[in-house]
Structures are given as structure tokens and as C-alpha cells.
CSV table of C-alpha atoms in Angstrom, one decimal:
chain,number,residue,atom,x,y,z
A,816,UNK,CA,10.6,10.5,-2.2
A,817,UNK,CA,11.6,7.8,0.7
A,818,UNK,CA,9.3,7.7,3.6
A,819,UNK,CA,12.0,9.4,5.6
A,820,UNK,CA,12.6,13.2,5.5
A,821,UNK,CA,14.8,14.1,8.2
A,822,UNK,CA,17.6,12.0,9.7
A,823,UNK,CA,20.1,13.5,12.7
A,824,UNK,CA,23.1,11.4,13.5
A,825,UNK,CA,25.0,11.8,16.5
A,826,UNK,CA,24.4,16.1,16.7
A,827,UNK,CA,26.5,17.9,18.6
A,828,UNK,CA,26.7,21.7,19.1
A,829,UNK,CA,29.4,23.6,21.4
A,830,UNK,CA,28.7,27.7,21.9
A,831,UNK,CA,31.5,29.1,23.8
A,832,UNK,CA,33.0,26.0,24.7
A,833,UNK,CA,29.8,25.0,26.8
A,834,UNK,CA,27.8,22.1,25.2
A,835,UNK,CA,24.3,23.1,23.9
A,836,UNK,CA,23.2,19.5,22.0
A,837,UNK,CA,25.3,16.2,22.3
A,838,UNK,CA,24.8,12.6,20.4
A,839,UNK,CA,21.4,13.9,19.2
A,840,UNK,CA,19.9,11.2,16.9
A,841,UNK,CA,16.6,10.7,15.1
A,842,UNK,CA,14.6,10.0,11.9
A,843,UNK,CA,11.3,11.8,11.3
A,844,UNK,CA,9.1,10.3,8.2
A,845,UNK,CA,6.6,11.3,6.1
A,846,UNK,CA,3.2,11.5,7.7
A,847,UNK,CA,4.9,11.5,11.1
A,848,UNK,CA,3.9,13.8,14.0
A,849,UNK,CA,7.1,14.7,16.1
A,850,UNK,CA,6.7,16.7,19.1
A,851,UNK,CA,10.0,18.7,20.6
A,852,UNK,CA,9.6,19.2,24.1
A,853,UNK,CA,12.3,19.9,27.0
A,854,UNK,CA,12.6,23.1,29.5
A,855,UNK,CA,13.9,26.0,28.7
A,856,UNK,CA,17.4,26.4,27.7
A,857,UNK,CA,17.4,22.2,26.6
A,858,UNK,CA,18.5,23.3,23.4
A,859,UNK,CA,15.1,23.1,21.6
A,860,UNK,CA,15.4,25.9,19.3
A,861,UNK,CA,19.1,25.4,18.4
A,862,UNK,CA,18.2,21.9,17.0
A,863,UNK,CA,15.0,23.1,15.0
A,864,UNK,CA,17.4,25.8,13.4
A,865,UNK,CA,19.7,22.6,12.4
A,866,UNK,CA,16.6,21.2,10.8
A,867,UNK,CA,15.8,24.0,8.8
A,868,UNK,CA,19.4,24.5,7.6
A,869,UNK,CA,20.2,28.0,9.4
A,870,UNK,CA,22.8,26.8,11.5
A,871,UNK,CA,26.4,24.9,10.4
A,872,UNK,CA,29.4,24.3,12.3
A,873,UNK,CA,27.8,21.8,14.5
A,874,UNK,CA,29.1,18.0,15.3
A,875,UNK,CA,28.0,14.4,13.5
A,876,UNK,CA,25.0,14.5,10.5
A,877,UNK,CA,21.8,16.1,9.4
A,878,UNK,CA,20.5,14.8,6.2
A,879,UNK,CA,17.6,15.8,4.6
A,880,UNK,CA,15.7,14.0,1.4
A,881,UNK,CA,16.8,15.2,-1.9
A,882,UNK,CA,14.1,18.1,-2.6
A,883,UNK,CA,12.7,18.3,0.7
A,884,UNK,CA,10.6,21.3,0.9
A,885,UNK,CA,10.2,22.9,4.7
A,886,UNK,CA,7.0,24.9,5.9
A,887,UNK,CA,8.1,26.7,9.1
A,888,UNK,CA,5.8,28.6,11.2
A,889,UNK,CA,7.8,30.8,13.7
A,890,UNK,CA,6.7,30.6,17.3
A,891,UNK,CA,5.8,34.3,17.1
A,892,UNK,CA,6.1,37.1,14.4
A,893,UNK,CA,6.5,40.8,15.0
A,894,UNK,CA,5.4,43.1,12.5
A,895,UNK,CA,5.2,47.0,12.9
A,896,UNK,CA,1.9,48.2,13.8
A,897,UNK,CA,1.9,51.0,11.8
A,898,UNK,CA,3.0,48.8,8.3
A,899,UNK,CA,-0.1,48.9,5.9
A,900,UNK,CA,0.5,45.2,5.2
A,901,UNK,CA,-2.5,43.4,4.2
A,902,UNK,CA,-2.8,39.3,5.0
A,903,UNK,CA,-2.7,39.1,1.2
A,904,UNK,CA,0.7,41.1,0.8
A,905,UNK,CA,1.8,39.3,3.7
A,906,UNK,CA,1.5,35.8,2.2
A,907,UNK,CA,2.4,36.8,-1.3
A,908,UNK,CA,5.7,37.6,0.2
A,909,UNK,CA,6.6,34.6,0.6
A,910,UNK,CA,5.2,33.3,-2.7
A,911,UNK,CA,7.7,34.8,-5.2
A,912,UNK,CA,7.9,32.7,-8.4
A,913,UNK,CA,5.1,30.8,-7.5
A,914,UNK,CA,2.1,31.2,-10.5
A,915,UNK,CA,-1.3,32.8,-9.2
A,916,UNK,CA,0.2,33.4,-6.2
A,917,UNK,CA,-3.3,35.1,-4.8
A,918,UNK,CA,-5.0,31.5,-5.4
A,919,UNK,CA,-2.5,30.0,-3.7
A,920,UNK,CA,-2.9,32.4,-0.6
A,921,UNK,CA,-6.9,32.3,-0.6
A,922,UNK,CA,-6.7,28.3,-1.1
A,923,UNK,CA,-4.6,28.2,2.2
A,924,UNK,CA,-6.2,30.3,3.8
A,925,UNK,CA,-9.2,28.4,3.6
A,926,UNK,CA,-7.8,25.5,5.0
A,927,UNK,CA,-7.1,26.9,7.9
A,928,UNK,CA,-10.5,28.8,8.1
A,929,UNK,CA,-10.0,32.1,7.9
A,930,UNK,CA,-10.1,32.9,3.7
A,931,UNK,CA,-12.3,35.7,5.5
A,932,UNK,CA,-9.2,37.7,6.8
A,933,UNK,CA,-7.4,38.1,3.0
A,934,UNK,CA,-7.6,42.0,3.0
A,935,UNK,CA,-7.5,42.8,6.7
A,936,UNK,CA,-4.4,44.4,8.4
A,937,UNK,CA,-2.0,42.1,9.9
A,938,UNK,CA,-2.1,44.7,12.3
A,939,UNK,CA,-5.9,44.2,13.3
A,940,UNK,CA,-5.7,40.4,13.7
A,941,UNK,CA,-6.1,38.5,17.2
A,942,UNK,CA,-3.5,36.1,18.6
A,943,UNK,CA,-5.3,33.0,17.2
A,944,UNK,CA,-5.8,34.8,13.7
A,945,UNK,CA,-2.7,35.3,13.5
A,946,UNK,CA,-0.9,32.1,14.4
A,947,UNK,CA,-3.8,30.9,11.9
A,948,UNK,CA,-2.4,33.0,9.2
A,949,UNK,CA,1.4,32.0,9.7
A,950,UNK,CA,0.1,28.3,9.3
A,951,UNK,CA,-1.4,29.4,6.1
A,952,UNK,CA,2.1,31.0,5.2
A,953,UNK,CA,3.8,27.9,6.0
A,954,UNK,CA,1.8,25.4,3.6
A,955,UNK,CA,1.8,28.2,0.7
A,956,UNK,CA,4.4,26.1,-0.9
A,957,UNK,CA,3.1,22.6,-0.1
A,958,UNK,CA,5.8,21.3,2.1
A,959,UNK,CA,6.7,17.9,2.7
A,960,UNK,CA,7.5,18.8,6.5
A,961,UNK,CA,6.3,21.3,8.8
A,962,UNK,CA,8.4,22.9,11.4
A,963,UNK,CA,6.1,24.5,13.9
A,964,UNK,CA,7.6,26.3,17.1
A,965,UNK,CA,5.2,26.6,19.6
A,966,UNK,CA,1.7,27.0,17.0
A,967,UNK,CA,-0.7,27.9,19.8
A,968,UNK,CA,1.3,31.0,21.4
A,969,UNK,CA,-1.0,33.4,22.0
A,970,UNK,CA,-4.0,31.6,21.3
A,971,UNK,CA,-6.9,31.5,24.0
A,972,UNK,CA,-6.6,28.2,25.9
A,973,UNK,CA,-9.8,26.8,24.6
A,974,UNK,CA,-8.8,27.5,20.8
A,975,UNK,CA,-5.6,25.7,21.3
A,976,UNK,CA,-7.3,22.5,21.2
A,977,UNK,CA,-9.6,23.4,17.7
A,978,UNK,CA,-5.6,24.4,16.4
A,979,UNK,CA,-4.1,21.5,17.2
A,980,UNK,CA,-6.8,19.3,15.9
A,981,UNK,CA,-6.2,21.7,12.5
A,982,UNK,CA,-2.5,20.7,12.4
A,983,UNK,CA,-3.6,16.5,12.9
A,984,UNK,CA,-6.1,17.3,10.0
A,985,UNK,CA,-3.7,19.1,7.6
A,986,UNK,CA,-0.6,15.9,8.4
A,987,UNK,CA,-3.6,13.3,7.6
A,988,UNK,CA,-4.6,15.4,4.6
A,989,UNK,CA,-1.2,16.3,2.9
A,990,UNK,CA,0.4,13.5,4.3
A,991,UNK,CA,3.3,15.7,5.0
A,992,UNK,CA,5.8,15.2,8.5
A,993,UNK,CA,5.7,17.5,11.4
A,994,UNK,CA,8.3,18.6,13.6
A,995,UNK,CA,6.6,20.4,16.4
A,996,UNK,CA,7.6,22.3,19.7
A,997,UNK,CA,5.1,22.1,22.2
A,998,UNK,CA,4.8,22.9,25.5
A,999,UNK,CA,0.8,21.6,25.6
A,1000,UNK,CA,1.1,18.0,25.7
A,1001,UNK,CA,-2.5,17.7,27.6
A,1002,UNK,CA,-3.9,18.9,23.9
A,1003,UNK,CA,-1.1,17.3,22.0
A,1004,UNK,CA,-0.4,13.6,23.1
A,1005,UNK,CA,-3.4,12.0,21.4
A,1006,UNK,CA,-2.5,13.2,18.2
A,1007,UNK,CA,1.5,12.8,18.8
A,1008,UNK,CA,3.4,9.6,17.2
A,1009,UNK,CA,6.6,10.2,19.1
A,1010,UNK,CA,8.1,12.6,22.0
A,1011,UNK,CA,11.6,13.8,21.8
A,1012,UNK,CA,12.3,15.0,25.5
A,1013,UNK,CA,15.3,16.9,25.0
A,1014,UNK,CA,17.8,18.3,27.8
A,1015,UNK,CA,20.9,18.9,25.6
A,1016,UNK,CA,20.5,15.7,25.0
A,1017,UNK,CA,17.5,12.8,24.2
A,1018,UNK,CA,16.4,12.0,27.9
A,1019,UNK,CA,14.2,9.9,26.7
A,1020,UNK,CA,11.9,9.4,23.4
A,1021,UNK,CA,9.0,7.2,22.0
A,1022,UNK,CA,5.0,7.2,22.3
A,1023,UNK,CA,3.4,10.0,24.7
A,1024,UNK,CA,2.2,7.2,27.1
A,1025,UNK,CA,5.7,6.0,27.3
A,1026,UNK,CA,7.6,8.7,27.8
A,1027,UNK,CA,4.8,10.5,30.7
A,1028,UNK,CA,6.1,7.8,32.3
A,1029,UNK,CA,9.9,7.6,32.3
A,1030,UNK,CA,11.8,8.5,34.9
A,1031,UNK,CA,14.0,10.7,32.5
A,1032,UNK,CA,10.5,12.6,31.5
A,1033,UNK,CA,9.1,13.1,35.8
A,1034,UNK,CA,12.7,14.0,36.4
A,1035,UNK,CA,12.6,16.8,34.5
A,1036,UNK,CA,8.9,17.6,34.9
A,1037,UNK,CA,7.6,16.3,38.1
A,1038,UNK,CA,5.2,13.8,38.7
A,1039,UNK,CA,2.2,16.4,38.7
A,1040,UNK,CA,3.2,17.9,35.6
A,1041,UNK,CA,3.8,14.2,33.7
A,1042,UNK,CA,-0.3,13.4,35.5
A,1043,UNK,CA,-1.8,16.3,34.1
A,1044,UNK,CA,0.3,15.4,30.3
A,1045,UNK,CA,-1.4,12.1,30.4
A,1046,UNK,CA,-3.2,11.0,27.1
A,1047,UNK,CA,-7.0,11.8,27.7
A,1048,UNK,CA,-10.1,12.0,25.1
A,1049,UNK,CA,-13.0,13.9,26.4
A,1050,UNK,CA,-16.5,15.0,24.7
A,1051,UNK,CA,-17.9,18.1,25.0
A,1052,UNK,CA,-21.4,19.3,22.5
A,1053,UNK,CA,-20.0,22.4,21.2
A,1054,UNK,CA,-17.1,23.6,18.9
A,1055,UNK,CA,-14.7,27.1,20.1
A,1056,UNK,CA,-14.0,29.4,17.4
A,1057,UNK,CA,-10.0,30.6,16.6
A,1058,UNK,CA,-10.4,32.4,19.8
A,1059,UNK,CA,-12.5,30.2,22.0
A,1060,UNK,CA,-15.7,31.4,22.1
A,1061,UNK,CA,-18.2,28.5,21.2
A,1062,UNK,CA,-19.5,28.9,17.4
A,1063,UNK,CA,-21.4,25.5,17.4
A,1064,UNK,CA,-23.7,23.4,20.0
A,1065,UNK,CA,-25.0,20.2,19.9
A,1066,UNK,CA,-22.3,18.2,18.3
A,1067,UNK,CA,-20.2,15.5,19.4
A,1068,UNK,CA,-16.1,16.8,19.5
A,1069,UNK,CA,-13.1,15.2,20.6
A,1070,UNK,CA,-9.2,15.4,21.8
């Protein structure tokens, strides 16, 4: 396969004659980290549906590589409470024709760190658990890009940062591309290759430390917002569990 997996030329989208994307262009590789960002209503999700192939009718060229296989992991997922769906059942849903489909699911699963949650209720699992498990779901059919809207919704702010680093680790591992939407940059940048800021169209686009500093980005944003967004590494002796609360001291950590 070529080192490229996604290509957008010149995308346009009109819904009810207003424009929603215009002249979007872009090329995401393998082994790439993307990051989406833009306010709300900049046409984020409309695009990421073009990526994934659930939208037609719109203007100029989307090409994907011959075979491409997408992983998407859906900014949030509601399930009936009262649906006896185990985490097993869950994944194995989306594992039809696939051979020892319930290896497949604990194997993922333990990438992600939480092989422990096979036979619980989707129902009983926390915020983080579950954005964990839909991460699992999305690599069950080893993808060559991820699409992830918005991975650490619901997640406690100090597990973010132990999720994030989980989604670096799984593109190094796999070597697969990302597309991601984010709206925490602070935890995201130093792992980011490139930025898309998107307002209907590319404001602007390239590294983080670029684009915190183009006057397209603190247009949008604000200076404060584009200072706090800044690339940063700290250290800190201790490592938060999928929830935040601190499961290991005295070790060096970083973002």
C-alpha cells in the first residue's frame, strides 16, 4: 500500500443552498497523526463522514487507497441500559466473518488495558471504560486508519492524558494513520504531526507550534485559548488509571 491513505481535493459540500465545506484539500499518510479541530458548526463532522464514505453528493475528490480498512471510534455511543449486552457480545458484533472472533476481542482489549472488562455489562462501565472499549472495537479489524471523534468524551480530565498517550502508542505500534477530532490540544499537540483548523474551510494547517500561532488559529480561538494550547512536556511521579485516580508512584511520566 502507498504511504498515503486518504487524499481530499478541492471538497465542497452545500446543505440547503448554504455552504458547509469549501476547497477542502489534504493528504493524510500512513503513520500520520491528523488532528481536526474548529468551533462548532465549522463543518468537522460533515468532513469526517466524507472520510469514512457515509456521505456523497458533495463537490471536488476524496480518494482512498485501494483496500483501505477504517477503524472509527464514534465520539459517543448510546446503548439501552436495560440491553443484557456483554463487552464480549458488543465487540463480536462487529466481528462477523472474522475467525476466533473472541481472540480477536480479548487481544484488543488488552491493548487498550482493560481485557479485565470482557464479560461485564456495557451497561455498568464508566465513561473512560467505555471510550476504552470503543477503541478496542475500532482496531478489531486491524485498520490502516483510525477515525476518532472526540476519544476522551467523558473521560476524567486526568485520564485523558494516559488516553491520548494510548492512541500515540497504538499509531507507533501498528503504524496505522489517525484522523482525530479534538478539542484538547493542551494533551494532544506533542503527539500531533499536523492541525487542520477548519471553519468551512482550511483556516490554516501544519505543525501545532505553527498553527497556535497563526492569526487564522487566535482569530478563531483567542489569544488565551491559542497560550493555554501551546506544546508543553511536564513530569509528574505517578501514573492515573482509565479514570484518573493514580495507580502507580514513583515513576517518571510524560506529555
Amino acid at each position: 500500500m502507498s504511504d498515503w491513505l486518504v487524499k481530499a481535493e478541492n471538497v465542497g459540500v452545500k446543505l440547503g443552498g448554504r455552504p458547509i465545506l469549501q476547497d477542502i484539500s489534504f493528504e493524510l499518510q500512513r503513520g500520520q497523526l491528523v488532528t481536526l479541530i474548529g468551533p462548532n458548526g465549522a463543518g468537522k463532522t460533515t468532513l469526517v463522514r466524507i472520510v469514512l464514505g457515509l456521505m456523497t453528493g458533495y463537490q471536488g475528490k476524496l480518494r482512498r487507497q485501494q483496500g483501505l480498512r477504517i477503524g472509527y471510534m464514534p465520539q459517543k455511543l448510546y446503548i439501552e441500559p436495560t440491553l443484557p449486552l456483554t463487552v464480549r457480545r458488543f465487540l463480536s458484533l462487529g466481528l462477523t466473518g472474522i475467525s476466533q472472533p473472541v481472540t480477536v476481542a480479548e487481544a484488543t482489549l488488552a491493548e487498550v488495558n482493560v481485557v479485565h472488562l470482557l464479560d461485564q455489562p456495557v451497561s455498568a462501565l464508566s465513561g473512560g471504560e467505555m471510550q476504552r472499549v470503543l477503541l478496542a472495537r475500532a482496531l478489531c479489524r486491524s485498520p490502516h486508519l483510525l477515525v476518532l471523534d472526540e476519544p476522551a468524551q467523558g473521560v476524567d480530565v486526568n485520564g485523558q492524558a494516559e488516553l491520548y498517550d494510548l492512541i500515540n502508542t497504538i499509531r507507533e505500534r501498528h503504524g496505522c494513520g489517525i484522523l482525530m477530532v479534538s478539542h484538547d490540544l493542551h494533551l494532544v499537540m506533542a503527539t500531533t504531526d499536523e492541525v487542520l483548523c477548519l471553519n468551512q474551510h482550511i483556516c490554516c494547517h501544519g505543525k501545532p507550534e505553527q498553527v497556535s500561532t497563526d492569526p487564522a488559529y487566535l482569530a478563531l480561538f483567542g489569544r488565551k485559548e491559542a497560550e493555554a494550547l501551546a506544546v508543553y512536556t511536564h513530569h509528574h511521579n505517578h501514573v492515573h488509571g482509565i479514570d484518573g485516580d493514580v495507580v502507580e508512584d514513583n515513576c517518571q511520566h510524560e506529555h
